[in-house]
Amino acid sequence: MKRRSYMMLLGFFLSLILTIVPMHGNFTNAATPTAVTPVSALSFTQGVQKTVLDNGLTVLTKEVHTAPVVSVQVWYKVGSRNEVKGENGISHQLEHLMFKGTNDRPVQFGRLFSALGSQFNAFTSYDETAYFGTVQRDKLEALLTLEADRMENSLIGPEQLTSEKRVVISELQGYENSPGYRLSKAVMRAAFPNRAYGLSVGGTKADVEKFTVEQVRNYYQTYYSPENATLVITGDFATKPALKVVQETFGKLSQRAKKNTVVNNARRTIDNSSASSSVANASPSTPAAKKAPIVLKQPGSTALLQAVYPLPDIKHPDVPAIDLMDAILTGGRSSRLYQALVESGLASSVSGGAAELIEPGWYEINATAAPGQELGKIAQVLQESLVKLQEQPVTSEELKRAKTQLQASYILGNQDITSQANQLGYNQTIAGDYHFIERYLAAIAKVTPAQVQKAAKTYLNPAQQTIGFFEPTQPDGKPGTSSAGSSRTVENFSPGKPVDPAELAKYLPPATSETDSAKQSLPEEFTLKNGLKVLLLSDRNLPTINLSGQIDAGSEFDGNQKAGLANLTASNLMNGTQTKNALTLAKTLEDLGADLSFSASREGTSVSGEGLSANLPILIQTLADVLENATFPADQLELSRQRALTSLKVQLDDPRGLGRQVFQQAIYPENHPFHSFPTAESLKTITRDDLLGFYQTHYRPDTTTIALVGDFEPAKVKALLNEVFGKWQATGKPPVLKIPTVPFPKTLTQLNKVIPGKAEAVTYIGYNGISRKDPRYYAALVLNQILGGDTLASRLGTEVRDRQGLTYGIYSGFAAGINPGPFLIQMQTAPLDAQKAIASTLALLKQLREQGVTEAELNAAKRSITNSYPVDLANPSDVSSIILDNAVLGLSRSEIREFPRRIEAVTMADTQKAIEDLIKPENLVIVTAGPGDSVTKGS
C-alpha cells in the first residue's frame, strides 16, 4: 500500500530540485483513501463550484480561507495512453517544452513563476499531464494569465526542442540508473504488450531523438485545448471575481481538439478489446498457462521481484474492495506481506499499489530480497499469502484497520490546498467527476470480508500474473575503480550573460506584493521539569496532528568503527518496549491510521508523527513508551541489520549516494564526525549492547525537542505531556562533541568513481560551508537563490540546463545546520556531457566571483524567497518542521515570523561579502560518479 499523494502521481515529473524518482515506486491509486471515521466525504468537495466555459473548459473552484495562498492547476486529459508506436514519450516531451516560453513571452516560464514566488511543478502520467503552482493570493491573476498563455501560444520550435530533447534524455538515463526501473519497464512491457500502459511514461531515448517539431506541435494542437482540460483553483480567493478573471484569460481561447477528433482516434493503436478482455479473463477458472518469470541479469546491488496483475478501470464497482485488499496485503508493518516476507527475513522491503485508471489498469507487488535470500523462495511465500487471502475471508479486525488507514491517509494527505486541488483535478480528469470521491468513500465503508476475498480470487490469478526477477551480476554491489586528477578541461568556457530581471519583468503579468508574516501565529514554548523542550501551535482548521521532534542522538556520535550505530538504534526503537512487542506497537498506531517513525541524520535523530486529532493521546503515549522503554530485541536487531546492509548496497550502487559519500569524505578528514559513513564491516560489528549503550547515553529528555501543530487544546496537551513524560529522567550532563573547523581545500581536486551498468553520471561540486547561525546566512541564502537555488530560474539552471541542455537537474545549496555543513552543487548529466557541464559550472562560479551580482538580481532573489514563504506556512506539516528546526538550531521562536524581514534586509554589501567569503572556484572538490565513460576525460 502506498500513501495517497497527488503530488506524486503515476509518471515522470519536472521537479524543481529534479530529484530522480524511479517510476516503479510511484504507483498511486486514483481513488484515494477511504471512510470509516466520522469525517464526512462531503468535506472534501463541499464548497466546490463547477463552471464550464463556452469553449468547453471545466473550471473547479474551492474557497479555503485557512492561509493567504492559492493553488492554480491545469489538468490536460492526455498522457502516454494517447501515444502511438514511434512516439513513446511525446506527452512528456511536450510537458518540458511548455516551460520554454510563448509567442508573447519568449522566456523560460520557470523564471516567471519564480519571480512570483510560486512553488510550481508539472508531471506527465498515463492518462493526464498536469501543471500546478501555489502562490500568495495576490498573485492569482498573474498565474491564471501565464497558464492561459501557454495553453494556446507555447513556443515549440527547433531551438527549444533540440535543447529540451537533451534534457529529457538526461532524465530518462537517470531513471535507467535504477535496477527497479529497468525491471518495471520489462515487466510492464510483457504484461501489456499491445497497450500503451505497457510503455514507459517518459518514453525511450530512440523515440525522443526522432521527435520532429511538426510532430510535437501537432500533438500540442490536438490535446492542449480548453475542452480537453480542467482548471482547478483552491485557496484564499473570492469565487465571483476569480471566475471573471478566468473568463478574461481562458475564456477567449478557442477550441482546437474538435477538428482533430478523427486524427485523435486514428492515432490510438491500443487494442481496447485486449484491455477489457485481460480483466474479463482474470478469473480463477481461466485455463491459461502461468507465464515464466522475466529474468534480468544485470549490474546492480540487490535482488528484486515485481509481480503485476490486470485490474479493471477506475469506475468498476470492485475498486473499493481492491484497494482494501491492497491495504490488508501491504498496509504497514501489521500487513500480511510485511509479516510473511520482511519479518521472516526473506525480504528487506515489500510494497504494493493499485493503478486504477481511465482504461483497465493493474495491481503490482514489489519486494527487495534480504541478503542471501532467493527470489524463487520469496515468490513462493508471496503466492502462498495470496492463496490464503483467496481461500479464507479476512478478519473484521484487518478490514477495519485497512479502512481506517485508507481514510486517515486521505485526510492527512489533504492538509494543504495544493493537495486538495490535486484531488479535485485527478478525480475530474480520470473519473470524469470531482464528486467521485464521495461515492468511493461511501462504497469503502460498506465493503465486506466476502467482497475482499472475491477481489483476491478474481484479480490475483496466477494465470494472469506477470512476474519479473532482477538478479544482480555485480558482486556485493561494490563500485568499480576510481581515479583522480586536476580538471584540465575547464579553462576555455565563457558563460552567457546572466538573465536581467528587468528584461524578465516586462513579461510578468501585473501583481501586487503583500507578504505579511506578522500575522503568523507563534508557537507556545515551554520546558518540562526533566528538560524536555516542547513547542505547541494550535490549528483547529483540520482534524489532524503533525508531530516533529529531534533528539541529540545523531550519527556524529558514531565514529568510524561503529558507523551506522545511530541509525540502527533509531530504526530499532519501534521493535519493542517493556510492555509491547513490535507487532503490538505497529497495530496500536495502524489501527488508528496514525504513524510514528524515527531516523538518524548527522546532527540528530528525527521524530515524525501524524494522525487524526482524536488519536493524539495514543500517539504521544507511544512516543513516550519507545523513548523511555525500548528493549531492542536481538532477533529484530538482526533483521534491521540485514535491511541496513541492503540499503548500503543500494547506496553504493547509486551515483547519487556514492557520489555524496565520496564528496563528503573528501571535505572532512577522518577524525571529523561528518566523515563517517556505514560500511558492511562497521554494521556487522554493532552489537545489542552497543545499541543499549547508545540509547542510554544519548536518548535523554534534556536533549529532546518536540513540536506539535494541529487540532488540540494546549492546556490539555501540556497535562498529557507532563503525565506521560514525567518519569523520564536523565542523570549527569549530556554528551557534547567539539566539532573541529574545516578549512577550504588548498587546491581544486577532482575525484571520479565508476559504477558498472549505469547510464547517467552525477556530479557534486563544493566544500565546507557555514552554520545556520552564521551572520552571513541570510545573504548566503539570497546569493544561492541567484546561483542555483531554483533549477529553472537560477544562473546555473539558465546556462547549464536551459541554454545548453546538458543536465536534467542542477541546483546548489548550503547545508547549514547547528554546525557548518557543505556548500554543494549537484547535477545529473549524460556521461559524455559531465566534463562540459563541470566546465560551465566553474566558469559561472568564476564569473560570479569576478563580476558579482546586479541590484536587480538581488531584489528579484529576495522577492522570490519572501513571496514563496507563505506557501510553506500554509501546510501544517511544514509548519511543524519549521518550528522544530528553529528551536533545535537555537533560533528565536519568532523566527518563523521574522524570516522574510531578515531576507528583505540583505544588502548589496552583504551579498558581496558572502561572495568574497564563500565562493572559491579555485578550492573546490569535484566528485563524479557514474559509468566509466563519464570520468575518463580530465583524469
PDB file of N, CA and C in Angstrom, residues 880-916:
ATOM      1  N   SER A 880       5.146  22.521  11.322  1.00  0.00           N
ATOM      2  CA  SER A 880       5.685  21.727  12.413  1.00  0.00           C
ATOM      3  C   SER A 880       7.193  21.561  12.273  1.00  0.00           C
ATOM      4  N   SER A 881       7.652  21.269  11.063  1.00  0.00           N
ATOM      5  CA  SER A 881       9.088  21.092  10.820  1.00  0.00           C
ATOM      6  C   SER A 881       9.852  22.402  10.981  1.00  0.00           C
ATOM      7  N   ILE A 882       9.275  23.511  10.498  1.00  0.00           N
ATOM      8  CA  ILE A 882       9.942  24.808  10.599  1.00  0.00           C
ATOM      9  C   ILE A 882      10.109  25.210  12.064  1.00  0.00           C
ATOM     10  N   ILE A 883       9.043  25.055  12.848  1.00  0.00           N
ATOM     11  CA  ILE A 883       9.098  25.403  14.268  1.00  0.00           C
ATOM     12  C   ILE A 883      10.164  24.575  14.981  1.00  0.00           C
ATOM     13  N   LEU A 884      10.188  23.284  14.692  1.00  0.00           N
ATOM     14  CA  LEU A 884      11.172  22.406  15.320  1.00  0.00           C
ATOM     15  C   LEU A 884      12.591  22.823  14.935  1.00  0.00           C
ATOM     16  N   ASP A 885      12.836  22.993  13.639  1.00  0.00           N
ATOM     17  CA  ASP A 885      14.182  23.332  13.176  1.00  0.00           C
ATOM     18  C   ASP A 885      14.671  24.619  13.826  1.00  0.00           C
ATOM     19  N   ASN A 886      13.828  25.630  13.882  1.00  0.00           N
ATOM     20  CA  ASN A 886      14.227  26.892  14.500  1.00  0.00           C
ATOM     21  C   ASN A 886      14.647  26.688  15.949  1.00  0.00           C
ATOM     22  N   ALA A 887      13.896  25.872  16.682  1.00  0.00           N
ATOM     23  CA  ALA A 887      14.209  25.630  18.085  1.00  0.00           C
ATOM     24  C   ALA A 887      15.517  24.856  18.230  1.00  0.00           C
ATOM     25  N   VAL A 888      15.675  23.807  17.433  1.00  0.00           N
ATOM     26  CA  VAL A 888      16.877  22.968  17.527  1.00  0.00           C
ATOM     27  C   VAL A 888      18.121  23.764  17.155  1.00  0.00           C
ATOM     28  N   LEU A 889      17.973  24.675  16.201  1.00  0.00           N
ATOM     29  CA  LEU A 889      19.107  25.472  15.745  1.00  0.00           C
ATOM     30  C   LEU A 889      19.417  26.645  16.669  1.00  0.00           C
ATOM     31  N   GLY A 890      18.619  26.787  17.735  1.00  0.00           N
ATOM     32  CA  GLY A 890      18.880  27.842  18.703  1.00  0.00           C
ATOM     33  C   GLY A 890      18.363  29.199  18.291  1.00  0.00           C
ATOM     34  N   LEU A 891      17.397  29.228  17.377  1.00  0.00           N
ATOM     35  CA  LEU A 891      16.815  30.491  16.932  1.00  0.00           C
ATOM     36  C   LEU A 891      15.606  30.846  17.777  1.00  0.00           C
ATOM     37  N   SER A 892      15.212  32.088  17.723  1.00  0.00           N
ATOM     38  CA  SER A 892      14.044  32.547  18.469  1.00  0.00           C
ATOM     39  C   SER A 892      12.778  31.929  17.894  1.00  0.00           C
ATOM     40  N   ARG A 893      11.772  31.707  18.742  1.00  0.00           N
ATOM     41  CA  ARG A 893      10.508  31.173  18.230  1.00  0.00           C
ATOM     42  C   ARG A 893       9.824  32.167  17.301  1.00  0.00           C
ATOM     43  N   SER A 894      10.235  33.448  17.354  1.00  0.00           N
ATOM     44  CA  SER A 894       9.669  34.447  16.438  1.00  0.00           C
ATOM     45  C   SER A 894      10.322  34.403  15.063  1.00  0.00           C
ATOM     46  N   GLU A 895      11.326  33.514  14.881  1.00  0.00           N
ATOM     47  CA  GLU A 895      11.997  33.409  13.583  1.00  0.00           C
ATOM     48  C   GLU A 895      11.006  33.063  12.478  1.00  0.00           C
ATOM     49  N   ILE A 896       9.995  32.276  12.795  1.00  0.00           N
ATOM     50  CA  ILE A 896       9.004  31.898  11.784  1.00  0.00           C
ATOM     51  C   ILE A 896       8.286  33.132  11.245  1.00  0.00           C
ATOM     52  N   ARG A 897       8.223  34.161  12.040  1.00  0.00           N
ATOM     53  CA  ARG A 897       7.584  35.417  11.641  1.00  0.00           C
ATOM     54  C   ARG A 897       8.594  36.395  11.057  1.00  0.00           C
ATOM     55  N   GLU A 898       9.815  36.364  11.571  1.00  0.00           N
ATOM     56  CA  GLU A 898      10.820  37.359  11.200  1.00  0.00           C
ATOM     57  C   GLU A 898      11.599  36.999   9.936  1.00  0.00           C
ATOM     58  N   PHE A 899      11.562  35.735   9.525  1.00  0.00           N
ATOM     59  CA  PHE A 899      12.399  35.277   8.420  1.00  0.00           C
ATOM     60  C   PHE A 899      12.302  36.158   7.165  1.00  0.00           C
ATOM     61  N   PRO A 900      11.101  36.491   6.667  1.00  0.00           N
ATOM     62  CA  PRO A 900      11.048  37.323   5.455  1.00  0.00           C
ATOM     63  C   PRO A 900      11.713  38.680   5.641  1.00  0.00           C
ATOM     64  N   ARG A 901      11.581  39.266   6.826  1.00  0.00           N
ATOM     65  CA  ARG A 901      12.190  40.585   7.071  1.00  0.00           C
ATOM     66  C   ARG A 901      13.713  40.496   7.039  1.00  0.00           C
ATOM     67  N   ARG A 902      14.237  39.386   7.548  1.00  0.00           N
ATOM     68  CA  ARG A 902      15.687  39.228   7.543  1.00  0.00           C
ATOM     69  C   ARG A 902      16.203  39.061   6.111  1.00  0.00           C
ATOM     70  N   ILE A 903      15.419  38.394   5.278  1.00  0.00           N
ATOM     71  CA  ILE A 903      15.793  38.274   3.860  1.00  0.00           C
ATOM     72  C   ILE A 903      15.730  39.642   3.181  1.00  0.00           C
ATOM     73  N   GLU A 904      14.652  40.364   3.432  1.00  0.00           N
ATOM     74  CA  GLU A 904      14.490  41.688   2.819  1.00  0.00           C
ATOM     75  C   GLU A 904      15.601  42.648   3.229  1.00  0.00           C
ATOM     76  N   ALA A 905      16.182  42.428   4.404  1.00  0.00           N
ATOM     77  CA  ALA A 905      17.208  43.336   4.917  1.00  0.00           C
ATOM     78  C   ALA A 905      18.588  43.102   4.305  1.00  0.00           C
ATOM     79  N   VAL A 906      18.753  42.023   3.545  1.00  0.00           N
ATOM     80  CA  VAL A 906      20.058  41.730   2.934  1.00  0.00           C
ATOM     81  C   VAL A 906      20.403  42.820   1.917  1.00  0.00           C
ATOM     82  N   THR A 907      21.612  43.370   2.045  1.00  0.00           N
ATOM     83  CA  THR A 907      22.047  44.459   1.172  1.00  0.00           C
ATOM     84  C   THR A 907      23.025  43.960   0.113  1.00  0.00           C
ATOM     85  N   MET A 908      23.330  44.849  -0.805  1.00  0.00           N
ATOM     86  CA  MET A 908      24.320  44.529  -1.832  1.00  0.00           C
ATOM     87  C   MET A 908      25.683  44.258  -1.188  1.00  0.00           C
ATOM     88  N   ALA A 909      26.014  45.038  -0.151  1.00  0.00           N
ATOM     89  CA  ALA A 909      27.294  44.844   0.540  1.00  0.00           C
ATOM     90  C   ALA A 909      27.334  43.478   1.229  1.00  0.00           C
ATOM     91  N   ASP A 910      26.198  43.072   1.830  1.00  0.00           N
ATOM     92  CA  ASP A 910      26.123  41.751   2.464  1.00  0.00           C
ATOM     93  C   ASP A 910      26.371  40.648   1.441  1.00  0.00           C
ATOM     94  N   THR A 911      25.762  40.811   0.284  1.00  0.00           N
ATOM     95  CA  THR A 911      25.881  39.788  -0.759  1.00  0.00           C
ATOM     96  C   THR A 911      27.301  39.728  -1.295  1.00  0.00           C
ATOM     97  N   GLN A 912      27.910  40.879  -1.475  1.00  0.00           N
ATOM     98  CA  GLN A 912      29.285  40.906  -1.979  1.00  0.00           C
ATOM     99  C   GLN A 912      30.239  40.249  -0.984  1.00  0.00           C
ATOM    100  N   LYS A 913      29.997  40.491   0.303  1.00  0.00           N
ATOM    101  CA  LYS A 913      30.841  39.852   1.324  1.00  0.00           C
ATOM    102  C   LYS A 913      30.656  38.333   1.290  1.00  0.00           C
ATOM    103  N   ALA A 914      29.415  37.889   1.107  1.00  0.00           N
ATOM    104  CA  ALA A 914      29.148  36.451   1.022  1.00  0.00           C
ATOM    105  C   ALA A 914      29.884  35.838  -0.166  1.00  0.00           C
ATOM    106  N   ILE A 915      29.908  36.562  -1.287  1.00  0.00           N
ATOM    107  CA  ILE A 915      30.632  36.066  -2.466  1.00  0.00           C
ATOM    108  C   ILE A 915      32.123  35.957  -2.162  1.00  0.00           C
ATOM    109  N   GLU A 916      32.683  37.012  -1.571  1.00  0.00           N
ATOM    110  CA  GLU A 916      34.116  37.015  -1.268  1.00  0.00           C
ATOM    111  C   GLU A 916      34.494  35.909  -0.293  1.00  0.00           C
TER     112      GLU A 916
END
